[in-house]
Amino acid sequence: MESWVGHEVPRLPGRGGPLRLYDSARQGVHPSDPDGPATMYVCGITPYDATHLGHAATMITFDLVQRMWRDTGHEVRYVQNVTDIDDPLLERADRDGEDWKVLAMRETALFREDMEALRIIPPEHYVGAVESIPDIAEKVLVLLKDGAAYRLEDGTGDVYFDISAAPRFGYESNLSRDEMLEIFPERGGDPDRAGKRDPLDPLLWRGARDGEPSWPGGELGPGRPGWHIECAVIALGLLGSTIDVQGGGNDLLFPHHECSAAHAERLTGAAPFADHYVHAGMIGLDGEKMSKSRGNLVFVSRLRADRVDPMAVRLALLSGHYRADRSWTEDLLTVAEERLRRWRRAAAAPAGPSGEAFLASVRDRLTDDLDSPGALRLADEWADQALAGVAEDPAGPALFAATLDALLGLRL
Ligand code: 5CA
Ligand code: ZN
C-alpha cells in the first residue's frame, strides 16, 4: 500500500545520546540503542472513520522515536499497518450501506493527508491486512501443523491459537489472569465461544461466512485473518524477529500486543518479539476515552477544514507526556497557537541565546523517555530571552527553529 509523502528534516550539528524509553514488559525505562538499523512496528488505523486526535497523538509519539533514533545516527526501518479488513469496518459499511473497500480507501486516504499535515515522517512500508492475507494464511497453517493452533469442530473453519503454546503469555502486559479475563471481551475477544480450549485463546483465522468477504486460505480453507496474527506476520516479514520497538496506544497492551508477541515468538522461536513495547496514553474528551464507539471524536481533518494550523495541533498534543492518558480541550489549542506565535517571533529575531545550548538541552529532554513537555518549556525560555533582547548568538534563531523542526517535527 502507498505510504504518504515525507518532508525534508533539517540536519543538526553533532549527535544526540542514546534514546531511553519505557518498556511495558519490563515496566521501566531502558535504552533503545541497537547496533544496526533501528526497527519499529506501529499498529496503525482501522480505517472506518477519520483520524481523530487520539490516533494523531499516538502517531506523533512514534514519530518522535524515529526522529530521536535518526538524531543518534541510526538508520530507521519503520513499518505501520492498516487493518483494512476487520469486523468494525464491515459493521460500519453495513450500517451506512457502503462498500467496505470504498470506505477503507477513503479513510486511509484522509489519514495520509492528516499525517502529511502533521509532519509525520512516513514509514518505510505502509502495509494493509488485505495485501498480507496469503502470508498470514501460510503462517496460521504453520501454527496449526506445529500444534500451537487448533480448528474448532463446529464446521465454521475457525482456527484459534492455543495460549498454552506460549509459556511466557502475560509477560508483555503484566496482567493477572483475572485481569486478562476482564479485559479480553472488552477488546474484541470471545471468551465464551464454545469449543475453545482456553477462554483467552485468540482467533487466528475466521472461516468464510455468508455475506462476509473471504479469501482462499489454501489448506486452511477460505476465510479472513484474525487481528493479532495480522500484525505479527507483517512485522516479522518486513523487520525480522526481535524488533526494537512494538508501538501503539495503551489500549493495545492486552490482548493485542500480548497475542501478537505470543504468535511471533512461537513462529520464530526467538523471544522477545520486541525489545521495547511502547504504549502511548489515551486521548480523551471531557474525561472519556476518544473512541469511534463512543462517538466523542475530534477529527484532524475537521480542524484542518476549520483552518487550524496543523503545527498548533501537533504542539498541543506534545504539551502532555506521551504516556499520560489526557484530555483534549479547546484551551490546549489556544495555548499552543499563542506559543507558536511567540516562537515564530523569537525565531525571526536577529540573534538570541545560544542555539547549541538549546539543542543540547532539548536532546537531553527527549532522550529521557520523550519528555516533550520539558522540551517545550526549554523553547519557551529560549523564546522569552530572545524576545527580551538577550542576543549572544546570531546563529541562535536559526538553530532554535531547526531543532524544533528536526526533533519535534514543529515547523515554525
Ligand atoms: N488497527 C488497530 C491496530 S493493529 C487499531 O487499534 N486501530 S485504531 O484505529 O483503533 O487505532 C489506531 C492507533 O491509534 C492504535 O495504535 C491505537 O492504539 C491508537 N489509538 C486509538 N484510540 C486512541 C486514543 N483515544 N488515544 C490515543 N491513541 C489511540
Ligand atoms: Zn496491531
GROMACS .gro file of C-alpha atoms and ligand atoms in nm:
model
  442
    1MET     CA    1   0.000   0.000   0.000
    2GLU     CA    2   0.122   0.351  -0.071
    3SER     CA    3   0.260   0.547   0.222
    4TRP     CA    4   0.233   0.925   0.250
    5VAL     CA    5   0.475   1.189   0.133
    6GLY     CA    6   0.759   1.293   0.362
    7HIS     CA    7   0.933   1.624   0.403
    8GLU     CA    8   1.288   1.745   0.444
    9VAL     CA    9   1.423   1.703   0.800
   10PRO     CA   10   1.694   1.962   0.879
   11ARG     CA   11   2.038   1.830   0.969
   12LEU     CA   12   2.154   1.930   1.313
   13PRO     CA   13   2.513   1.971   1.428
   14GLY     CA   14   2.656   1.685   1.637
   15ARG     CA   15   2.460   1.383   1.760
   16GLY     CA   16   2.216   1.307   2.037
   17GLY     CA   17   2.282   1.048   2.306
   18PRO     CA   18   2.104   0.710   2.317
   19LEU     CA   19   1.727   0.715   2.346
   20ARG     CA   20   1.583   0.585   2.672
   21LEU     CA   21   1.227   0.455   2.653
   22TYR     CA   22   0.974   0.299   2.889
   23ASP     CA   23   0.914  -0.069   2.811
   24SER     CA   24   0.575  -0.202   2.925
   25ALA     CA   25   0.707  -0.558   2.958
   26ARG     CA   26   0.994  -0.470   3.193
   27GLN     CA   27   0.793  -0.183   3.345
   28GLY     CA   28   1.087   0.052   3.339
   29VAL     CA   29   1.290   0.292   3.129
   30HIS     CA   30   1.570   0.125   2.931
   31PRO     CA   31   1.799   0.243   2.649
   32SER     CA   32   1.698   0.168   2.291
   33ASP     CA   33   2.027   0.191   2.109
   34PRO     CA   34   2.055  -0.104   1.869
   35ASP     CA   35   2.380  -0.197   1.695
   36GLY     CA   36   2.244  -0.195   1.340
   37PRO     CA   37   1.941  -0.020   1.194
   38ALA     CA   38   1.663   0.052   1.444
   39THR     CA   39   1.339  -0.135   1.368
   40MET     CA   40   0.989  -0.029   1.466
   41TYR     CA   41   0.641  -0.161   1.400
   42VAL     CA   42   0.346   0.061   1.491
   43CYS     CA   43  -0.016  -0.051   1.498
   44GLY     CA   44  -0.199   0.177   1.256
   45ILE     CA   45  -0.562   0.260   1.195
   46THR     CA   46  -0.867   0.054   1.122
   47PRO     CA   47  -0.999   0.285   0.852
   48TYR     CA   48  -1.372   0.305   0.920
   49ASP     CA   49  -1.370   0.665   1.037
   50ALA     CA   50  -1.148   0.970   1.008
   51THR     CA   51  -0.823   1.021   1.202
   52HIS     CA   52  -0.902   1.162   1.545
   53LEU     CA   53  -0.669   1.337   1.786
   54GLY     CA   54  -0.600   1.011   1.973
   55HIS     CA   55  -0.463   0.848   1.658
   56ALA     CA   56  -0.267   1.165   1.586
   57ALA     CA   57  -0.111   1.169   1.935
   58THR     CA   58  -0.001   0.806   1.902
   59MET     CA   59   0.146   0.865   1.554
   60ILE     CA   60   0.331   1.174   1.683
   61THR     CA   61   0.476   0.969   1.970
   62PHE     CA   62   0.635   0.717   1.736
   63ASP     CA   63   0.741   0.996   1.503
   64LEU     CA   64   0.947   1.130   1.794
   65VAL     CA   65   1.102   0.785   1.845
   66GLN     CA   66   1.206   0.782   1.479
   67ARG     CA   67   1.341   1.139   1.497
   68MET     CA   68   1.547   1.067   1.811
   69TRP     CA   69   1.693   0.748   1.666
   70ARG     CA   70   1.788   0.934   1.349
   71ASP     CA   71   1.945   1.207   1.560
   72THR     CA   72   2.176   0.949   1.721
   73GLY     CA   73   2.281   0.836   1.373
   74HIS     CA   74   2.064   0.524   1.341
   75GLU     CA   75   1.914   0.419   1.014
   76VAL     CA   76   1.546   0.357   1.092
   77ARG     CA   77   1.332   0.082   0.943
   78TYR     CA   78   0.971   0.161   1.024
   79VAL     CA   79   0.660  -0.040   0.933
   80GLN     CA   80   0.299   0.055   1.001
   81ASN     CA   81  -0.014  -0.142   0.915
   82VAL     CA   82  -0.369  -0.057   0.812
   83THR     CA   83  -0.630  -0.302   0.936
   84ASP     CA   84  -0.826  -0.276   0.613
   85ILE     CA   85  -1.039  -0.583   0.688
   86ASP     CA   86  -1.193  -0.647   1.030
   87ASP     CA   87  -1.534  -0.662   1.198
   88PRO     CA   88  -1.563  -0.288   1.283
   89LEU     CA   89  -1.503  -0.192   0.920
   90LEU     CA   90  -1.768  -0.436   0.793
   91GLU     CA   91  -2.016  -0.324   1.060
   92ARG     CA   92  -1.976   0.045   0.971
   93ALA     CA   93  -2.002  -0.024   0.597
   94ASP     CA   94  -2.314  -0.230   0.663
   95ARG     CA   95  -2.470   0.043   0.879
   96ASP     CA   96  -2.409   0.307   0.614
   97GLY     CA   97  -2.495   0.085   0.318
   98GLU     CA   98  -2.149   0.142   0.177
   99ASP     CA   99  -1.894  -0.083   0.010
  100TRP     CA  100  -1.636  -0.168   0.281
  101LYS     CA  101  -1.349  -0.135   0.033
  102VAL     CA  102  -1.455   0.216  -0.068
  103LEU     CA  103  -1.491   0.315   0.299
  104ALA     CA  104  -1.143   0.181   0.381
  105MET     CA  105  -0.983   0.351   0.082
  106ARG     CA  106  -1.143   0.686   0.158
  107GLU     CA  107  -1.049   0.691   0.526
  108THR     CA  108  -0.696   0.569   0.456
  109ALA     CA  109  -0.651   0.849   0.201
  110LEU     CA  110  -0.770   1.102   0.458
  111PHE     CA  111  -0.531   0.955   0.719
  112ARG     CA  112  -0.238   1.003   0.478
  113GLU     CA  113  -0.333   1.369   0.429
  114ASP     CA  114  -0.358   1.418   0.805
  115MET     CA  115  -0.017   1.256   0.859
  116GLU     CA  116   0.141   1.483   0.598
  117ALA     CA  117  -0.018   1.793   0.753
  118LEU     CA  118   0.112   1.691   1.097
  119ARG     CA  119   0.461   1.636   0.951
  120ILE     CA  120   0.484   1.270   1.049
  121ILE     CA  121   0.781   1.105   0.876
  122PRO     CA  122   0.625   0.824   0.668
  123PRO     CA  123   0.703   0.458   0.740
  124GLU     CA  124   0.930   0.274   0.502
  125HIS     CA  125   0.647   0.025   0.450
  126TYR     CA  126   0.279   0.102   0.492
  127VAL     CA  127   0.103  -0.233   0.472
  128GLY     CA  128  -0.261  -0.338   0.450
  129ALA     CA  129  -0.403  -0.652   0.611
  130VAL     CA  130  -0.572  -0.749   0.283
  131GLU     CA  131  -0.250  -0.749   0.080
  132SER     CA  132  -0.089  -0.961   0.355
  133ILE     CA  133  -0.353  -1.236   0.361
  134PRO     CA  134  -0.150  -1.501   0.170
  135ASP     CA  135   0.141  -1.459   0.416
  136ILE     CA  136  -0.091  -1.465   0.715
  137ALA     CA  137  -0.271  -1.779   0.596
  138GLU     CA  138   0.064  -1.951   0.544
  139LYS     CA  139   0.175  -1.869   0.900
  140VAL     CA  140  -0.158  -1.978   1.052
  141LEU     CA  141  -0.109  -2.311   0.879
  142VAL     CA  142   0.241  -2.337   1.027
  143LEU     CA  143   0.096  -2.282   1.376
  144LEU     CA  144  -0.175  -2.538   1.310
  145LYS     CA  145   0.071  -2.803   1.192
  146ASP     CA  146   0.303  -2.723   1.479
  147GLY     CA  147   0.027  -2.793   1.733
  148ALA     CA  148   0.015  -2.432   1.856
  149ALA     CA  149  -0.328  -2.378   1.697
  150TYR     CA  150  -0.645  -2.577   1.658
  151ARG     CA  151  -0.957  -2.577   1.447
  152LEU     CA  152  -1.297  -2.562   1.612
  153GLU     CA  153  -1.505  -2.870   1.544
  154ASP     CA  154  -1.828  -2.681   1.474
  155GLY     CA  155  -1.789  -2.665   1.097
  156THR     CA  156  -1.709  -2.291   1.085
  157GLY     CA  157  -1.345  -2.341   0.986
  158ASP     CA  158  -1.237  -2.102   1.263
  159VAL     CA  159  -0.882  -2.152   1.390
  160TYR     CA  160  -0.762  -2.043   1.734
  161PHE     CA  161  -0.420  -2.006   1.891
  162ASP     CA  162  -0.361  -2.225   2.195
  163ILE     CA  163  -0.209  -1.992   2.455
  164SER     CA  164  -0.056  -2.288   2.636
  165ALA     CA  165   0.186  -2.289   2.339
  166ALA     CA  166   0.318  -1.956   2.471
  167PRO     CA  167   0.478  -2.030   2.808
  168ARG     CA  168   0.553  -1.662   2.875
  169PHE     CA  169   0.197  -1.547   2.799
  170GLY     CA  170   0.131  -1.240   3.015
  171TYR     CA  171   0.488  -1.111   3.028
  172GLU     CA  172   0.418  -0.817   2.797
  173SER     CA  173   0.110  -0.677   2.971
  174ASN     CA  174   0.197  -0.789   3.326
  175LEU     CA  175  -0.171  -0.860   3.390
  176SER     CA  176  -0.307  -1.131   3.613
  177ARG     CA  177  -0.528  -1.396   3.456
  178ASP     CA  178  -0.833  -1.238   3.620
  179GLU     CA  179  -0.747  -0.900   3.474
  180MET     CA  180  -0.697  -1.056   3.133
  181LEU     CA  181  -1.032  -1.231   3.153
  182GLU     CA  182  -1.199  -0.900   3.234
  183ILE     CA  183  -1.035  -0.701   2.954
  184PHE     CA  184  -1.041  -0.966   2.679
  185PRO     CA  185  -1.413  -0.936   2.586
  186GLU     CA  186  -1.396  -0.556   2.601
  187ARG     CA  187  -1.129  -0.554   2.330
  188GLY     CA  188  -1.259  -0.787   2.065
  189GLY     CA  189  -1.202  -1.122   2.244
  190ASP     CA  190  -1.461  -1.401   2.266
  191PRO     CA  191  -1.403  -1.586   2.595
  192ASP     CA  192  -1.739  -1.764   2.581
  193ARG     CA  193  -1.701  -1.916   2.238
  194ALA     CA  194  -1.789  -2.284   2.270
  195GLY     CA  195  -1.517  -2.532   2.184
  196LYS     CA  196  -1.218  -2.317   2.279
  197ARG     CA  197  -0.952  -2.481   2.492
  198ASP     CA  198  -0.892  -2.167   2.697
  199PRO     CA  199  -1.128  -1.866   2.713
  200LEU     CA  200  -0.831  -1.642   2.633
  201ASP     CA  201  -0.729  -1.823   2.312
  202PRO     CA  202  -0.735  -1.565   2.033
  203LEU     CA  203  -0.877  -1.612   1.683
  204LEU     CA  204  -0.622  -1.671   1.407
  205TRP     CA  205  -0.846  -1.738   1.110
  206ARG     CA  206  -1.220  -1.686   1.069
  207GLY     CA  207  -1.374  -1.933   0.827
  208ALA     CA  208  -1.582  -1.786   0.544
  209ARG     CA  209  -1.941  -1.683   0.632
  210ASP     CA  210  -2.229  -1.597   0.402
  211GLY     CA  211  -2.237  -1.225   0.332
  212GLU     CA  212  -1.882  -1.164   0.455
  213PRO     CA  213  -1.574  -1.117   0.238
  214SER     CA  214  -1.332  -1.409   0.239
  215TRP     CA  215  -1.010  -1.510   0.071
  216PRO     CA  216  -0.876  -1.851  -0.029
  217GLY     CA  217  -0.665  -1.984   0.256
  218GLY     CA  218  -0.517  -2.284   0.077
  219GLU     CA  219  -0.521  -2.582   0.312
  220LEU     CA  220  -0.681  -2.361   0.578
  221GLY     CA  221  -0.993  -2.315   0.372
  222PRO     CA  222  -1.149  -1.981   0.276
  223GLY     CA  223  -1.176  -1.711   0.540
  224ARG     CA  224  -1.009  -1.399   0.675
  225PRO     CA  225  -0.737  -1.335   0.929
  226GLY     CA  226  -0.765  -1.261   1.299
  227TRP     CA  227  -0.632  -0.930   1.422
  228HIS     CA  228  -0.323  -1.017   1.630
  229ILE     CA  229  -0.171  -1.253   1.374
  230GLU     CA  230  -0.201  -0.976   1.114
  231CYS     CA  231   0.046  -0.753   1.298
  232ALA     CA  232   0.278  -1.038   1.397
  233VAL     CA  233   0.313  -1.160   1.038
  234ILE     CA  234   0.355  -0.815   0.881
  235ALA     CA  235   0.620  -0.718   1.135
  236LEU     CA  236   0.814  -1.045   1.108
  237GLY     CA  237   0.801  -1.043   0.728
  238LEU     CA  238   0.945  -0.695   0.689
  239LEU     CA  239   1.156  -0.647   1.001
  240GLY     CA  240   1.253  -0.997   1.119
  241SER     CA  241   1.248  -1.128   1.474
  242THR     CA  242   1.317  -0.916   1.783
  243ILE     CA  243   1.227  -0.573   1.658
  244ASP     CA  244   1.340  -0.276   1.863
  245VAL     CA  245   1.000  -0.116   1.923
  246GLN     CA  246   0.647  -0.250   1.901
  247GLY     CA  247   0.424   0.056   1.933
  248GLY     CA  248   0.064   0.162   1.968
  249GLY     CA  249  -0.179   0.316   2.212
  250ASN     CA  250  -0.212   0.164   2.560
  251ASP     CA  251  -0.548   0.017   2.459
  252LEU     CA  252  -0.337  -0.239   2.271
  253LEU     CA  253  -0.136  -0.357   2.573
  254PHE     CA  254  -0.372  -0.653   2.607
  255PRO     CA  255  -0.479  -0.862   2.428
  256HIS     CA  256  -0.340  -0.725   2.102
  257HIS     CA  257   0.030  -0.687   2.176
  258GLU     CA  258   0.040  -0.983   2.415
  259CYS     CA  259  -0.110  -1.211   2.149
  260SER     CA  260   0.098  -1.070   1.861
  261ALA     CA  261   0.410  -1.136   2.069
  262ALA     CA  262   0.294  -1.490   2.153
  263HIS     CA  263   0.224  -1.566   1.784
  264ALA     CA  264   0.553  -1.417   1.663
  265GLU     CA  265   0.762  -1.587   1.931
  266ARG     CA  266   0.609  -1.925   1.855
  267LEU     CA  267   0.667  -1.875   1.480
  268THR     CA  268   1.033  -1.774   1.510
  269GLY     CA  269   1.143  -1.941   1.834
  270ALA     CA  270   1.304  -1.605   1.919
  271ALA     CA  271   1.195  -1.407   2.224
  272PRO     CA  272   1.111  -1.137   2.296
  273PHE     CA  273   0.922  -1.032   1.986
  274ALA     CA  274   1.014  -0.670   2.071
  275ASP     CA  275   1.292  -0.524   2.279
  276HIS     CA  276   1.059  -0.240   2.385
  277TYR     CA  277   0.678  -0.247   2.395
  278VAL     CA  278   0.592   0.120   2.389
  279HIS     CA  279   0.242   0.247   2.464
  280ALA     CA  280   0.103   0.594   2.417
  281GLY     CA  281  -0.163   0.723   2.657
  282MET     CA  282  -0.526   0.761   2.554
  283ILE     CA  283  -0.650   1.100   2.444
  284GLY     CA  284  -0.995   1.165   2.579
  285LEU     CA  285  -1.255   1.433   2.551
  286ASP     CA  286  -1.432   1.555   2.862
  287GLY     CA  287  -1.284   1.275   3.072
  288GLU     CA  288  -1.379   0.989   2.838
  289LYS     CA  289  -1.151   0.795   2.602
  290MET     CA  290  -1.187   0.928   2.248
  291SER     CA  291  -1.314   0.634   2.052
  292LYS     CA  292  -1.521   0.558   1.749
  293SER     CA  293  -1.765   0.353   1.950
  294ARG     CA  294  -1.834   0.638   2.194
  295GLY     CA  295  -1.860   0.889   1.911
  296ASN     CA  296  -1.677   1.163   2.106
  297LEU     CA  297  -1.423   1.233   1.837
  298VAL     CA  298  -1.231   1.541   1.729
  299PHE     CA  299  -1.105   1.480   1.378
  300VAL     CA  300  -0.775   1.616   1.250
  301SER     CA  301  -0.938   1.674   0.911
  302ARG     CA  302  -1.218   1.876   1.076
  303LEU     CA  303  -0.962   2.104   1.243
  304ARG     CA  304  -0.776   2.137   0.913
  305ALA     CA  305  -1.100   2.227   0.739
  306ASP     CA  306  -1.153   2.494   1.005
  307ARG     CA  307  -0.812   2.635   0.907
  308VAL     CA  308  -0.645   2.541   1.234
  309ASP     CA  309  -0.266   2.537   1.188
  310PRO     CA  310  -0.162   2.166   1.198
  311MET     CA  311   0.155   2.273   1.381
  312ALA     CA  312  -0.065   2.407   1.664
  313VAL     CA  313  -0.245   2.071   1.679
  314ARG     CA  314   0.090   1.892   1.694
  315LEU     CA  315   0.221   2.129   1.960
  316ALA     CA  316  -0.096   2.092   2.169
  317LEU     CA  317  -0.061   1.712   2.163
  318LEU     CA  318   0.310   1.734   2.252
  319SER     CA  319   0.236   1.952   2.553
  320GLY     CA  320   0.142   1.641   2.754
  321HIS     CA  321   0.374   1.345   2.813
  322TYR     CA  322   0.311   1.065   2.565
  323ARG     CA  323   0.249   0.802   2.833
  324ALA     CA  324  -0.015   1.001   3.019
  325ASP     CA  325  -0.383   0.946   2.948
  326ARG     CA  326  -0.501   1.301   2.894
  327SER     CA  327  -0.792   1.508   2.772
  328TRP     CA  328  -0.815   1.730   2.468
  329THR     CA  329  -0.956   2.075   2.536
  330GLU     CA  330  -1.008   2.388   2.325
  331ASP     CA  331  -0.778   2.560   2.570
  332LEU     CA  332  -0.485   2.332   2.480
  333LEU     CA  333  -0.517   2.451   2.123
  334THR     CA  334  -0.540   2.819   2.219
  335VAL     CA  335  -0.227   2.790   2.434
  336ALA     CA  336  -0.043   2.610   2.152
  337GLU     CA  337  -0.140   2.879   1.900
  338GLU     CA  338  -0.011   3.151   2.133
  339ARG     CA  339   0.313   2.959   2.194
  340LEU     CA  340   0.372   2.916   1.821
  341ARG     CA  341   0.317   3.289   1.761
  342ARG     CA  342   0.579   3.374   2.026
  343TRP     CA  343   0.829   3.117   1.899
  344ARG     CA  344   0.785   3.240   1.543
  345ARG     CA  345   0.857   3.598   1.652
  346ALA     CA  346   1.158   3.481   1.853
  347ALA     CA  347   1.294   3.279   1.560
  348ALA     CA  348   1.278   3.595   1.347
  349ALA     CA  349   1.497   3.792   1.593
  350PRO     CA  350   1.843   3.890   1.462
  351ALA     CA  351   2.007   3.699   1.750
  352GLY     CA  352   1.919   3.508   2.065
  353PRO     CA  353   2.060   3.287   2.340
  354SER     CA  354   2.298   3.006   2.238
  355GLY     CA  355   2.145   2.775   1.979
  356GLU     CA  356   2.397   2.499   2.063
  357ALA     CA  357   2.297   2.504   2.430
  358PHE     CA  358   1.929   2.493   2.334
  359LEU     CA  359   1.987   2.193   2.105
  360ALA     CA  360   2.184   2.007   2.374
  361SER     CA  361   1.916   2.061   2.637
  362VAL     CA  362   1.630   1.958   2.405
  363ARG     CA  363   1.823   1.641   2.315
  364ASP     CA  364   1.864   1.574   2.684
  365ARG     CA  365   1.489   1.606   2.749
  366LEU     CA  366   1.374   1.399   2.452
  367THR     CA  367   1.622   1.113   2.501
  368ASP     CA  368   1.476   1.086   2.854
  369ASP     CA  369   1.166   0.885   2.757
  370LEU     CA  370   1.048   1.157   2.516
  371ASP     CA  371   0.994   1.433   2.769
  372SER     CA  372   0.823   1.665   2.521
  373PRO     CA  373   0.665   1.890   2.789
  374GLY     CA  374   1.018   1.951   2.922
  375ALA     CA  375   1.147   2.027   2.571
  376LEU     CA  376   0.864   2.273   2.508
  377ARG     CA  377   0.941   2.456   2.834
  378LEU     CA  378   1.300   2.499   2.714
  379ALA     CA  379   1.168   2.652   2.391
  380ASP     CA  380   0.953   2.894   2.596
  381GLU     CA  381   1.260   3.001   2.796
  382TRP     CA  382   1.473   3.044   2.485
  383ALA     CA  383   1.199   3.249   2.316
  384ASP     CA  384   1.142   3.466   2.628
  385GLN     CA  385   1.509   3.554   2.636
  386ALA     CA  386   1.533   3.616   2.262
  387LEU     CA  387   1.232   3.846   2.278
  388ALA     CA  388   1.381   4.021   2.582
  389GLY     CA  389   1.685   4.103   2.368
  390VAL     CA  390   1.936   3.852   2.509
  391ALA     CA  391   2.149   3.834   2.198
  392GLU     CA  392   2.465   3.635   2.244
  393ASP     CA  393   2.432   3.413   1.934
  394PRO     CA  394   2.347   3.544   1.586
  395ALA     CA  395   2.308   3.180   1.472
  396GLY     CA  396   2.076   3.111   1.767
  397PRO     CA  397   1.740   3.175   1.599
  398ALA     CA  398   1.817   2.951   1.301
  399LEU     CA  399   1.930   2.664   1.524
  400PHE     CA  400   1.630   2.717   1.754
  401ALA     CA  401   1.397   2.672   1.454
  402ALA     CA  402   1.597   2.379   1.310
  403THR     CA  403   1.595   2.196   1.645
  404LEU     CA  404   1.217   2.229   1.679
  405ASP     CA  405   1.174   2.114   1.320
  406ALA     CA  406   1.412   1.814   1.328
  407LEU     CA  407   1.346   1.676   1.676
  408LEU     CA  408   0.987   1.775   1.748
  409GLY     CA  409   0.852   1.799   1.391
  410LEU     CA  410   0.738   2.156   1.456
  411ARG     CA  411   0.790   2.384   1.159
  412LEU     CA  412   0.781   2.749   1.263
  4135CA     N1  413  -0.581  -0.127   1.361
  4135CA     C1  414  -0.567  -0.144   1.502
  4135CA     C2  415  -0.423  -0.166   1.543
  4135CA     S1  416  -0.350  -0.301   1.459
  4135CA     C3  417  -0.623  -0.024   1.580
  4135CA     O1  418  -0.615  -0.025   1.700
  4135CA     N2  419  -0.678   0.072   1.505
  4135CA     S2  420  -0.740   0.207   1.566
  4135CA     O2  421  -0.784   0.284   1.451
  4135CA     O3  422  -0.836   0.177   1.665
  4135CA     O4  423  -0.624   0.283   1.637
  4135CA     C4  424  -0.507   0.324   1.561
  4135CA     C5  425  -0.393   0.357   1.660
  4135CA     O5  426  -0.432   0.466   1.743
  4135CA     C6  427  -0.359   0.242   1.754
  4135CA     O6  428  -0.219   0.244   1.780
  4135CA     C7  429  -0.439   0.276   1.879
  4135CA     O7  430  -0.380   0.220   1.996
  4135CA     C8  431  -0.431   0.427   1.880
  4135CA     N3  432  -0.548   0.491   1.946
  4135CA     C9  433  -0.678   0.461   1.929
  4135CA     N4  434  -0.756   0.542   2.006
  4135CA    C10  435  -0.670   0.626   2.071
  4135CA    C11  436  -0.688   0.733   2.166
  4135CA     N5  437  -0.807   0.773   2.208
  4135CA     N6  438  -0.577   0.797   2.212
  4135CA    C12  439  -0.453   0.759   2.171
  4135CA     N7  440  -0.431   0.660   2.080
  4135CA    C13  441  -0.537   0.593   2.032
  414ZN      ZN  442  -0.172  -0.407   1.551
   0.00000   0.00000   0.00000
